[in-house]
Coordinates of C-alpha atoms in Angstrom, one line a residue:
Chain A
M1 CA 15.5 -21.9 -5.1
K2 CA 13.3 -20.5 -2.3
V3 CA 9.8 -20.2 -3.9
G4 CA 6.8 -18.7 -2.2
F5 CA 3.2 -19.7 -3.0
I6 CA 0.0 -18.0 -2.1
G7 CA -3.4 -19.3 -3.1
L8 CA -3.5 -23.1 -2.6
G9 CA -6.9 -23.8 -4.1
V10 CA -7.9 -26.2 -6.8
M11 CA -5.3 -24.7 -9.2
G12 CA -2.7 -23.5 -6.8
R13 CA -2.1 -26.6 -4.7
P14 CA -1.0 -28.9 -7.6
M15 CA 1.1 -26.1 -9.0
A16 CA 2.9 -25.6 -5.7
L17 CA 3.5 -29.3 -5.4
H18 CA 5.1 -29.5 -8.9
L19 CA 7.5 -26.7 -7.9
Q20 CA 8.3 -28.6 -4.7
R21 CA 8.8 -31.9 -6.5
A22 CA 11.2 -30.1 -8.9
G23 CA 13.4 -29.5 -5.8
H24 CA 12.5 -26.0 -4.9
E25 CA 12.1 -25.0 -1.3
L26 CA 8.4 -24.1 -0.8
H27 CA 7.2 -21.3 1.4
V28 CA 3.4 -20.8 1.8
W29 CA 0.9 -18.4 3.3
A30 CA -2.8 -18.9 3.4
R31 CA -5.7 -16.7 4.7
R32 CA -7.3 -19.9 5.9
P33 CA -4.8 -22.2 7.6
A34 CA -7.0 -25.2 6.7
S35 CA -5.9 -24.9 3.1
L36 CA -2.3 -25.7 4.2
E37 CA -3.2 -29.1 5.5
G38 CA -1.0 -31.9 4.2
L39 CA 1.6 -29.6 2.8
A40 CA 5.2 -30.1 3.9
A41 CA 6.2 -26.5 3.4
T42 CA 7.5 -23.6 5.4
V43 CA 4.4 -21.7 6.7
C44 CA 4.8 -17.9 6.9
A45 CA 2.7 -15.7 9.2
T46 CA 2.1 -13.0 6.6
P47 CA 2.7 -12.4 2.8
A48 CA 5.4 -9.9 3.9
E49 CA 7.3 -12.6 5.8
L50 CA 6.9 -15.0 2.9
G51 CA 8.2 -12.2 0.5
R52 CA 11.2 -11.6 2.7
Q53 CA 12.3 -15.2 2.4
C54 CA 11.7 -15.9 -1.3
E55 CA 13.4 -15.1 -4.6
V56 CA 10.2 -15.8 -6.6
V57 CA 6.6 -15.7 -5.3
F58 CA 3.6 -17.2 -7.1
T59 CA 0.0 -16.1 -6.5
V60 CA -3.2 -17.8 -7.7
I61 CA -6.0 -15.8 -6.2
T62 CA -9.6 -15.3 -7.3
S63 CA -10.3 -11.6 -7.4
S64 CA -8.4 -8.4 -8.5
A65 CA -9.0 -6.8 -5.1
D66 CA -7.5 -9.8 -3.2
V67 CA -4.4 -9.9 -5.4
E68 CA -4.0 -6.2 -4.9
A69 CA -4.3 -6.6 -1.1
V70 CA -1.9 -9.6 -0.9
A71 CA 0.7 -7.7 -3.1
L72 CA 0.4 -4.1 -1.8
G73 CA -1.7 -4.2 1.4
P74 CA -0.5 -3.9 5.0
D75 CA 1.8 -6.9 5.6
G76 CA 1.6 -7.6 1.9
L77 CA 4.3 -8.9 -0.4
S78 CA 5.7 -5.5 -1.2
A79 CA 6.5 -5.0 2.5
G80 CA 8.9 -8.0 2.4
M81 CA 10.1 -8.7 -1.1
A82 CA 13.6 -7.6 -2.0
A83 CA 14.6 -5.5 -5.0
G84 CA 15.3 -7.9 -7.9
S85 CA 12.8 -10.6 -6.7
V86 CA 9.9 -11.6 -8.9
L87 CA 6.1 -11.9 -8.3
V88 CA 4.5 -14.2 -10.8
D89 CA 0.7 -13.7 -10.6
C90 CA -1.1 -16.7 -12.1
S91 CA -4.5 -15.3 -11.1
T92 CA -7.1 -14.1 -13.6
I93 CA -7.6 -10.4 -12.9
A94 CA -8.3 -7.2 -14.7
P95 CA -5.5 -6.1 -17.0
D96 CA -5.4 -2.6 -15.6
V97 CA -5.1 -3.9 -12.1
A98 CA -2.2 -6.1 -13.2
R99 CA -0.5 -3.0 -14.7
R100 CA -1.1 -1.0 -11.5
I101 CA 0.4 -3.6 -9.2
A102 CA 3.4 -4.1 -11.5
A103 CA 4.0 -0.3 -11.5
R104 CA 3.8 -0.1 -7.7
L105 CA 6.2 -3.0 -7.2
G106 CA 8.5 -1.6 -9.9
E107 CA 9.0 1.5 -7.8
Q108 CA 10.7 -0.8 -5.3
G109 CA 12.7 -2.7 -7.9
I110 CA 10.4 -5.8 -7.6
H111 CA 9.6 -7.4 -10.9
M112 CA 6.2 -8.7 -11.7
L113 CA 4.8 -11.0 -14.4
D114 CA 1.1 -11.5 -15.0
A115 CA 1.0 -15.1 -16.0
P116 CA -2.6 -16.4 -16.0
V117 CA -3.1 -20.0 -17.0
S118 CA -5.5 -22.1 -18.9
G119 CA -6.1 -25.8 -18.7
G120 CA -8.2 -26.2 -15.6
A121 CA -7.7 -28.3 -12.5
Q122 CA -6.7 -31.3 -14.7
G123 CA -4.1 -29.2 -16.5
A124 CA -2.7 -28.1 -13.2
I125 CA -2.4 -31.7 -11.9
D126 CA -0.9 -32.9 -15.2
A127 CA 1.5 -29.9 -15.5
T128 CA 0.1 -29.2 -18.9
L129 CA -1.1 -25.6 -18.4
A130 CA -1.0 -23.0 -21.1
I131 CA 0.8 -20.0 -19.6
M132 CA 0.4 -16.5 -21.0
A133 CA 2.9 -14.0 -19.7
G134 CA 2.9 -10.2 -19.5
G135 CA 6.0 -8.3 -18.4
E136 CA 9.6 -8.0 -19.3
A137 CA 11.0 -10.7 -21.5
A138 CA 14.2 -11.0 -19.4
V139 CA 12.1 -11.5 -16.2
L140 CA 10.2 -14.3 -18.0
E141 CA 13.4 -16.0 -19.0
R142 CA 14.6 -15.9 -15.3
V143 CA 11.5 -17.7 -14.1
R144 CA 10.9 -19.9 -17.2
P145 CA 12.5 -23.0 -15.6
L146 CA 9.9 -22.6 -12.8
L147 CA 7.0 -22.1 -15.2
A148 CA 8.2 -25.2 -17.1
C149 CA 7.3 -27.2 -14.0
L150 CA 3.7 -26.1 -14.5
G151 CA 3.1 -26.3 -18.3
Q152 CA 4.7 -26.7 -21.6
R153 CA 3.2 -23.9 -23.6
I154 CA 4.7 -20.7 -22.2
V155 CA 4.1 -17.6 -24.4
H156 CA 5.4 -14.1 -23.8
I157 CA 2.5 -12.0 -24.9
G158 CA 3.8 -8.5 -24.2
P159 CA 4.3 -6.0 -21.4
N160 CA 2.5 -6.1 -18.1
G161 CA -1.2 -6.7 -18.5
A162 CA -0.8 -8.4 -21.8
G163 CA -1.0 -11.8 -20.2
Q164 CA -4.4 -10.9 -18.7
V165 CA -5.7 -9.6 -22.0
A166 CA -4.8 -13.0 -23.5
K167 CA -6.6 -14.7 -20.7
A168 CA -9.7 -12.6 -21.2
C169 CA -9.6 -13.6 -24.9
N170 CA -9.2 -17.3 -23.8
Q171 CA -12.3 -17.1 -21.6
M172 CA -14.4 -15.4 -24.2
I173 CA -13.7 -18.2 -26.7
M174 CA -14.0 -21.0 -24.3
V175 CA -17.2 -20.0 -22.5
A176 CA -18.8 -19.1 -25.9
A177 CA -17.9 -22.6 -27.1
I178 CA -19.4 -24.1 -24.0
Q179 CA -22.6 -22.2 -24.7
A180 CA -22.6 -23.3 -28.3
T181 CA -22.1 -26.9 -27.2
A182 CA -25.0 -26.6 -24.7
E183 CA -27.2 -25.2 -27.4
A184 CA -26.3 -28.0 -29.8
M185 CA -27.0 -30.6 -27.1
R186 CA -30.3 -28.9 -26.2
L187 CA -31.4 -28.9 -29.9
A188 CA -30.5 -32.5 -30.4
A189 CA -32.4 -33.6 -27.3
A190 CA -35.4 -31.5 -28.2
A191 CA -35.4 -33.1 -31.6
G192 CA -35.5 -36.5 -30.0
V193 CA -32.0 -37.3 -31.1
D194 CA -29.4 -39.1 -29.0
C195 CA -26.9 -36.5 -27.7
A196 CA -24.1 -38.9 -27.2
R197 CA -24.3 -40.0 -30.9
V198 CA -24.3 -36.4 -32.0
K199 CA -21.3 -35.6 -29.9
Q200 CA -19.5 -38.7 -31.2
A201 CA -20.1 -37.7 -34.8
L202 CA -19.1 -34.1 -34.3
A203 CA -15.9 -35.0 -32.7
G204 CA -14.6 -36.3 -36.0
G205 CA -15.5 -33.2 -38.0
S206 CA -15.0 -29.4 -38.3
A207 CA -16.8 -28.7 -35.0
A208 CA -14.4 -30.9 -33.0
S209 CA -12.9 -29.1 -30.1
R210 CA -11.5 -29.7 -26.6
V211 CA -14.6 -28.0 -25.2
L212 CA -16.9 -30.3 -27.2
D213 CA -14.9 -33.3 -25.8
V214 CA -14.8 -32.3 -22.2
M215 CA -17.9 -30.2 -21.6
G216 CA -20.0 -32.0 -24.2
E217 CA -19.2 -35.2 -22.4
R218 CA -20.3 -33.7 -19.1
M219 CA -23.5 -32.5 -20.7
V220 CA -24.3 -36.0 -22.2
K221 CA -23.7 -37.6 -18.8
R222 CA -25.4 -34.8 -17.0
D223 CA -22.5 -34.6 -14.7
F224 CA -22.5 -31.0 -13.5
A225 CA -20.0 -31.4 -10.7
A226 CA -17.2 -28.7 -11.1
G227 CA -14.2 -29.0 -12.9
I228 CA -13.9 -25.2 -12.9
E229 CA -16.7 -23.6 -11.0
A230 CA -19.0 -21.6 -13.1
R231 CA -18.9 -18.6 -10.7
L232 CA -15.2 -18.1 -11.8
H233 CA -16.2 -17.8 -15.5
H234 CA -19.0 -15.5 -14.4
K235 CA -16.4 -13.4 -12.6
D236 CA -14.1 -13.4 -15.7
F237 CA -16.9 -12.2 -17.9
G238 CA -17.3 -9.2 -15.7
L239 CA -13.6 -8.4 -16.4
V240 CA -14.2 -9.0 -20.1
R241 CA -17.2 -6.7 -20.2
E242 CA -15.1 -3.9 -18.5
A243 CA -12.2 -4.5 -20.9
A244 CA -14.6 -4.3 -23.9
R245 CA -16.0 -1.1 -22.5
Q246 CA -12.6 0.5 -22.0
S247 CA -11.7 -0.3 -25.6
G248 CA -15.1 0.6 -27.1
V249 CA -15.2 -2.7 -28.9
P250 CA -18.6 -4.4 -29.4
M251 CA -18.9 -7.9 -28.2
P252 CA -22.5 -9.0 -29.0
L253 CA -21.9 -12.7 -28.5
T254 CA -19.9 -12.4 -25.3
A255 CA -22.7 -10.1 -23.9
A256 CA -25.3 -12.7 -24.7
V257 CA -23.4 -15.5 -23.1
D258 CA -22.8 -13.3 -20.1
Q259 CA -26.5 -13.1 -19.6
Q260 CA -26.8 -16.9 -19.7
L261 CA -24.1 -16.9 -16.9
N262 CA -26.1 -14.4 -14.9
S263 CA -29.1 -16.7 -15.2
L264 CA -26.9 -19.7 -14.1
M265 CA -25.8 -17.7 -11.0
A266 CA -29.4 -16.9 -10.2
Q267 CA -30.2 -20.6 -10.1
G268 CA -27.5 -21.1 -7.5
W269 CA -25.3 -23.2 -9.8
G270 CA -22.2 -21.0 -9.4
R271 CA -20.3 -23.8 -7.6
D272 CA -21.2 -26.3 -10.3
D273 CA -19.5 -26.8 -13.6
T274 CA -20.1 -24.3 -16.5
A275 CA -21.6 -27.2 -18.4
S276 CA -24.6 -26.1 -16.4
L277 CA -25.3 -23.6 -19.2
L278 CA -27.2 -26.6 -20.6
R279 CA -29.5 -26.5 -17.6
V280 CA -30.1 -22.7 -18.1
L281 CA -31.3 -23.5 -21.7
E282 CA -33.7 -26.0 -20.2
L283 CA -35.3 -23.3 -18.0
A284 CA -36.8 -21.7 -21.1
Chain B
M1 CA -35.4 27.6 1.6
K2 CA -31.6 28.0 1.7
I3 CA -30.3 25.5 -0.9
A4 CA -26.7 24.8 -2.0
F5 CA -26.3 23.5 -5.6
L6 CA -23.1 21.7 -6.6
G7 CA -22.4 21.0 -10.3
L8 CA -23.5 23.4 -13.0
G9 CA -23.3 21.4 -16.3
I10 CA -25.9 21.1 -19.1
M11 CA -28.5 19.8 -16.6
G12 CA -27.4 21.5 -13.3
R13 CA -27.4 25.1 -14.6
P14 CA -31.1 25.2 -15.7
M15 CA -32.1 23.3 -12.6
A16 CA -30.4 25.8 -10.3
L17 CA -32.0 28.6 -12.3
N18 CA -35.4 27.1 -11.7
L19 CA -34.8 27.0 -8.0
L20 CA -34.0 30.7 -8.1
K21 CA -37.1 31.4 -10.1
G22 CA -39.1 29.5 -7.5
G23 CA -37.9 32.0 -4.9
H24 CA -35.3 29.9 -3.1
D25 CA -32.1 31.3 -1.6
V26 CA -29.5 29.4 -3.7
T27 CA -25.7 29.3 -3.3
V28 CA -23.9 27.6 -6.2
W29 CA -20.5 26.0 -6.5
A30 CA -18.9 24.5 -9.6
R31 CA -15.4 23.2 -10.3
R32 CA -14.9 25.8 -13.0
A33 CA -15.7 29.2 -11.6
E34 CA -16.9 30.6 -15.0
S35 CA -19.8 28.1 -14.9
M36 CA -21.2 30.0 -11.9
L37 CA -21.4 33.4 -13.8
P38 CA -24.9 32.9 -15.4
L39 CA -26.2 31.9 -12.0
Q40 CA -24.6 34.8 -10.2
E41 CA -26.2 37.1 -12.8
A42 CA -29.6 35.5 -12.0
G43 CA -29.2 36.3 -8.3
A44 CA -27.4 33.2 -6.8
D45 CA -24.7 33.5 -4.3
T46 CA -21.4 31.8 -5.2
A47 CA -19.0 29.8 -3.1
T48 CA -15.4 28.9 -3.5
S49 CA -15.8 25.4 -2.0
P50 CA -18.6 22.8 -1.4
A51 CA -18.1 23.3 2.3
E52 CA -18.7 27.1 2.0
A53 CA -21.7 26.5 -0.3
V54 CA -23.5 24.3 2.3
R55 CA -22.9 26.6 5.2
G56 CA -26.3 27.3 6.8
A57 CA -28.2 25.4 4.0
E58 CA -31.1 23.1 4.8
L59 CA -30.7 21.3 1.5
V60 CA -27.7 20.5 -0.8
I61 CA -28.3 19.3 -4.3
S62 CA -25.5 17.7 -6.4
M63 CA -25.6 17.2 -10.2
V64 CA -22.3 15.8 -11.4
A65 CA -21.0 13.1 -13.7
D66 CA -20.4 9.8 -11.8
A67 CA -20.3 8.2 -8.4
P68 CA -16.7 9.2 -7.5
D69 CA -17.6 12.8 -8.3
V70 CA -20.7 12.6 -6.1
L71 CA -18.7 11.2 -3.2
D72 CA -15.9 13.7 -3.7
V73 CA -18.1 16.9 -3.6
L74 CA -20.2 15.6 -0.7
R75 CA -17.2 14.7 1.3
Q76 CA -15.9 18.2 0.6
A77 CA -19.2 19.7 1.6
A78 CA -19.6 17.7 4.9
P79 CA -17.4 19.9 7.1
G80 CA -19.6 22.9 6.3
A81 CA -22.9 21.1 7.0
S82 CA -25.3 22.3 9.7
A83 CA -27.1 19.7 11.8
G84 CA -29.9 18.0 9.9
L85 CA -28.7 18.7 6.4
V86 CA -30.4 16.8 3.7
A87 CA -28.3 16.0 0.6
V88 CA -30.0 15.1 -2.6
D89 CA -28.0 13.7 -5.5
M90 CA -29.7 14.1 -8.8
S91 CA -26.8 12.5 -10.9
T92 CA -27.2 9.1 -12.4
I93 CA -25.0 6.6 -10.6
A94 CA -25.2 2.9 -9.6
P95 CA -27.8 2.0 -7.0
A96 CA -25.1 0.2 -4.9
A97 CA -22.9 3.3 -5.0
A98 CA -25.9 5.5 -3.9
R99 CA -26.5 3.2 -0.9
N100 CA -22.8 3.3 0.0
I101 CA -22.9 7.1 -0.1
H102 CA -26.1 7.1 2.0
D103 CA -24.4 5.0 4.7
E104 CA -21.2 7.1 4.7
L105 CA -23.1 10.4 5.0
A106 CA -25.5 9.0 7.6
A107 CA -22.5 8.4 9.9
L108 CA -21.8 12.2 9.5
G109 CA -25.4 13.1 10.4
I110 CA -26.4 13.9 6.8
D111 CA -29.6 12.4 5.4
F112 CA -28.8 11.4 1.8
M113 CA -31.4 10.9 -1.0
D114 CA -30.9 9.7 -4.5
A115 CA -33.1 11.5 -6.9
P116 CA -32.0 11.1 -10.5
V117 CA -34.0 12.7 -13.3
S118 CA -35.2 12.0 -16.8
G119 CA -36.2 14.5 -19.4
G120 CA -32.9 15.8 -20.6
E121 CA -31.8 19.4 -21.1
V122 CA -35.2 20.4 -22.5
G123 CA -36.9 19.1 -19.4
A124 CA -34.4 20.8 -17.1
I125 CA -34.9 24.2 -18.8
A126 CA -38.7 23.8 -18.8
G127 CA -38.8 22.6 -15.2
T128 CA -40.6 19.4 -16.4
L129 CA -38.1 16.7 -15.4
S130 CA -39.3 13.4 -14.1
I131 CA -37.8 12.9 -10.6
M132 CA -37.4 9.5 -9.1
A133 CA -36.4 9.7 -5.4
G134 CA -35.0 7.1 -3.0
G135 CA -34.5 7.7 0.7
S136 CA -36.3 8.6 3.9
E137 CA -39.7 10.3 4.1
A138 CA -38.1 13.2 6.0
A139 CA -35.6 13.8 3.3
F140 CA -38.3 13.7 0.6
A141 CA -40.5 16.1 2.6
R142 CA -37.5 18.5 2.9
A143 CA -36.6 18.2 -0.8
Q144 CA -40.2 18.3 -2.2
P145 CA -40.5 22.1 -2.6
A146 CA -37.2 22.1 -4.5
F147 CA -38.3 19.2 -6.7
E148 CA -41.5 21.0 -7.6
C149 CA -39.4 23.9 -9.1
M150 CA -37.4 21.5 -11.3
G151 CA -39.8 18.7 -12.2
K152 CA -43.4 17.6 -12.9
N153 CA -43.6 13.9 -12.4
I154 CA -42.1 13.5 -8.9
V155 CA -42.2 10.0 -7.3
H156 CA -40.8 8.9 -4.0
V157 CA -40.1 5.3 -5.1
G158 CA -38.7 3.9 -1.9
G159 CA -35.7 3.7 0.3
S160 CA -32.1 4.6 -0.4
G161 CA -31.1 3.4 -3.9
A162 CA -34.6 3.1 -5.2
G163 CA -34.4 6.2 -7.2
Q164 CA -31.3 5.0 -9.0
V165 CA -32.9 1.6 -9.6
T166 CA -35.8 3.4 -11.2
K167 CA -33.5 5.5 -13.4
A168 CA -31.6 2.4 -14.5
A169 CA -35.0 0.8 -15.4
N170 CA -35.7 4.0 -17.3
Q171 CA -32.4 3.7 -19.3
I172 CA -33.2 0.1 -20.1
V173 CA -36.5 1.2 -21.7
T174 CA -35.2 4.2 -23.4
G175 CA -32.0 2.5 -24.6
M176 CA -33.9 -0.5 -26.1
G177 CA -36.6 1.9 -27.3
V178 CA -34.2 4.1 -29.3
L179 CA -32.6 0.9 -30.8
A180 CA -36.0 -0.5 -31.6
V181 CA -37.1 2.6 -33.5
A182 CA -33.7 2.7 -35.3
E183 CA -34.0 -1.0 -36.3
A184 CA -37.6 -0.4 -37.6
F185 CA -36.4 2.5 -39.7
A186 CA -33.4 0.6 -41.0
F187 CA -35.7 -2.3 -41.8
A188 CA -38.1 0.0 -43.7
A189 CA -35.3 1.7 -45.6
K190 CA -33.6 -1.5 -46.7
N191 CA -37.0 -2.7 -48.0
G192 CA -37.3 0.5 -50.0
V193 CA -40.2 1.8 -47.9
D194 CA -40.5 5.5 -46.8
R195 CA -39.6 5.6 -43.1
S196 CA -41.5 8.8 -42.4
K197 CA -44.7 7.0 -43.6
V198 CA -43.8 4.0 -41.4
R199 CA -43.5 6.3 -38.4
E200 CA -46.7 8.0 -39.2
A201 CA -48.6 4.7 -39.5
L202 CA -47.0 3.3 -36.3
L203 CA -47.9 6.4 -34.2
G204 CA -51.5 5.4 -34.4
G205 CA -51.0 1.8 -33.0
F206 CA -49.6 -0.1 -30.1
A207 CA -46.0 0.8 -31.2
Y208 CA -46.7 4.4 -30.3
S209 CA -44.2 5.9 -27.9
K210 CA -42.7 9.2 -27.1
I211 CA -39.4 7.8 -28.5
L212 CA -41.0 6.9 -31.8
E213 CA -42.6 10.3 -32.0
N214 CA -39.7 12.5 -30.8
H215 CA -36.5 10.5 -31.4
G216 CA -38.0 9.0 -34.5
Q217 CA -38.6 12.4 -36.0
R218 CA -35.0 13.4 -35.2
M219 CA -33.8 10.3 -36.9
L220 CA -35.8 11.2 -40.0
D221 CA -34.3 14.7 -39.9
R222 CA -30.9 13.2 -39.3
N223 CA -30.4 15.6 -36.4
F224 CA -27.9 13.8 -34.3
K225 CA -27.1 16.8 -32.0
P226 CA -27.4 15.9 -28.3
G227 CA -29.9 15.8 -26.4
F228 CA -28.6 13.0 -24.6
K229 CA -25.1 11.9 -25.6
S230 CA -24.6 8.3 -26.4
W231 CA -21.5 8.0 -24.2
M232 CA -23.7 8.9 -21.3
H233 CA -26.3 6.3 -22.3
E234 CA -23.5 3.8 -22.5
K235 CA -22.4 4.7 -19.0
D236 CA -25.9 4.2 -17.7
L237 CA -26.4 0.9 -19.5
N238 CA -23.1 -0.2 -18.0
I239 CA -24.6 0.5 -14.5
V240 CA -27.5 -1.8 -15.6
M241 CA -25.2 -4.6 -16.7
Q242 CA -23.0 -4.3 -13.7
T243 CA -26.0 -4.5 -11.4
A244 CA -27.4 -7.4 -13.3
H245 CA -24.0 -9.2 -13.0
E246 CA -24.0 -8.6 -9.2
L247 CA -27.6 -9.8 -8.8
G248 CA -27.6 -12.8 -11.2
L249 CA -30.1 -11.2 -13.5
C250 CA -30.5 -12.3 -17.1
L251 CA -31.0 -9.2 -19.3
P252 CA -30.3 -10.3 -22.9
G253 CA -31.9 -7.3 -24.6
S254 CA -30.1 -4.8 -22.4
A255 CA -26.8 -6.6 -23.0
A256 CA -27.2 -6.5 -26.8
T257 CA -28.2 -2.8 -26.6
A258 CA -25.2 -2.0 -24.3
Q259 CA -22.9 -3.5 -26.9
M260 CA -24.4 -1.3 -29.6
F261 CA -23.7 1.8 -27.4
N262 CA -20.3 0.5 -26.6
A263 CA -19.6 0.3 -30.4
M264 CA -20.9 3.8 -30.8
V265 CA -18.4 5.2 -28.2
G266 CA -15.6 3.1 -29.8
S267 CA -16.3 4.3 -33.3
G268 CA -16.5 8.1 -32.7
L269 CA -20.3 8.5 -32.1
G270 CA -20.0 9.0 -28.4
E271 CA -20.6 12.8 -28.5
E272 CA -23.7 12.5 -30.7
D273 CA -27.2 11.9 -29.5
S274 CA -28.1 8.3 -28.7
I275 CA -30.3 8.2 -31.8
A276 CA -27.0 8.0 -33.7
V277 CA -27.4 4.3 -33.1
L278 CA -29.2 4.5 -36.4
K279 CA -25.9 5.4 -38.1
L280 CA -24.2 2.4 -36.6
L281 CA -27.1 0.1 -37.8
E282 CA -26.8 1.6 -41.3
R283 CA -23.1 0.9 -41.3
L284 CA -23.6 -2.7 -40.2
S285 CA -26.2 -3.3 -42.9
G286 CA -24.3 -1.6 -45.7
Q287 CA -26.8 1.3 -45.8
A288 CA -24.4 4.1 -45.0

């Protein structure tokens, strides 16, 4: 199948390569040509041109505004994609923006799924991403073989936007868990206790989690080089706050963690790993 | 001075009336024509569009709900503007939005000033609002005679956006202040102590504040009529949190307070005064 891919960053590149390895004909477009280096794919001049040539198009882009521009802007995907083709947006964006894009594309008979992913760069490389899809079930079934190249757990959450809601929930739990891990590590260190031992003990009990494993390990080693850059979690927390506001649902813990992320950004650690929340605690 | 006034809600109407009382030549415009009647009876001219309202005016004042409304009415007004028109927006909007509007209008030759107010409906009627202005010296000088009809404590804080920054700071203090008083009262009540006595005692010490005095009394009276509606306080705290997010600013107290107001809006207290945060606290502590 002719598959388009836009957004060849830390997450997008390995995902695109998996699709290619599965035998699909890869078409790409990038705002910065440098990100196409080393890819043996058909390079398109605009998203519209890419859309014209592909049956299914994937996007993995950072911001709501950029996804909207690539999908609906001048020379955007909507100017090229045929009726019946599918846009699979794996970016993490605001649920209402996802719904708006889906509605606009729907007017032209173009299908859209919001299909944000969780699992980080390693999950993208290992093709073990968790994929949370919003949109029509029949459309998901059509592209499921493609998504199966990227991850094993593919869940249809509900209509358009529902995938993004699930991703917001994912981010809330995960970053709060990182903060909890950082606080535990900070307390252990302040009490003169070996953090590595604490982590080792906890890993066998009720507090065991993937976050404790991965992020706790980074904190113990004081390795703050990104996995996923903290600025992206910071961005996601802006989306979560807005979603909480639209629903009138109180989120006291999320709001507190959000402030720690603001502090992290102020220190200039946005391009480091979110394990840097430990360093924020050390400022006080 | 010939002044156009756009937006005649709870705040805008008494503010425009005070301009008339101050002897200014006021033309009003409001989205709903019936809101203009009381002003017309008081001697104001009425206009059928913002552009018509500003024709020949030296100063235009807007008092509407949110940034998109400000932009909308001033864009509509622009074609009627005479050279050198000064536009003063007294609504509460985000500092960044105010700066953007300033830049857009500057390109059309209109000098824009943000001048949000504090003091509520009571202050608007009495002409005792606090006015915090951001913009050029020239715009402030033009607007000052109008400000003096509407307010008492008038401060030119700085350049464009500085007024809105000040208002956001005001909302941080008042939001946390109302919550602090409500928490103190919930604390006293759960301990079986008379809150009115607690208030009386605290008024003599370092915990004295206007909020303890006025809002505290209304809490004791369980008078939750607005005043200042909690959904508007939530909106303003959202401006604070959004700005903090953009700047990388850690505001843990404001964040917790914003979530309390968010919960109020979500649970049907949005139309009540912000002191209804006491009701939410009581619900959360099993005191309701």
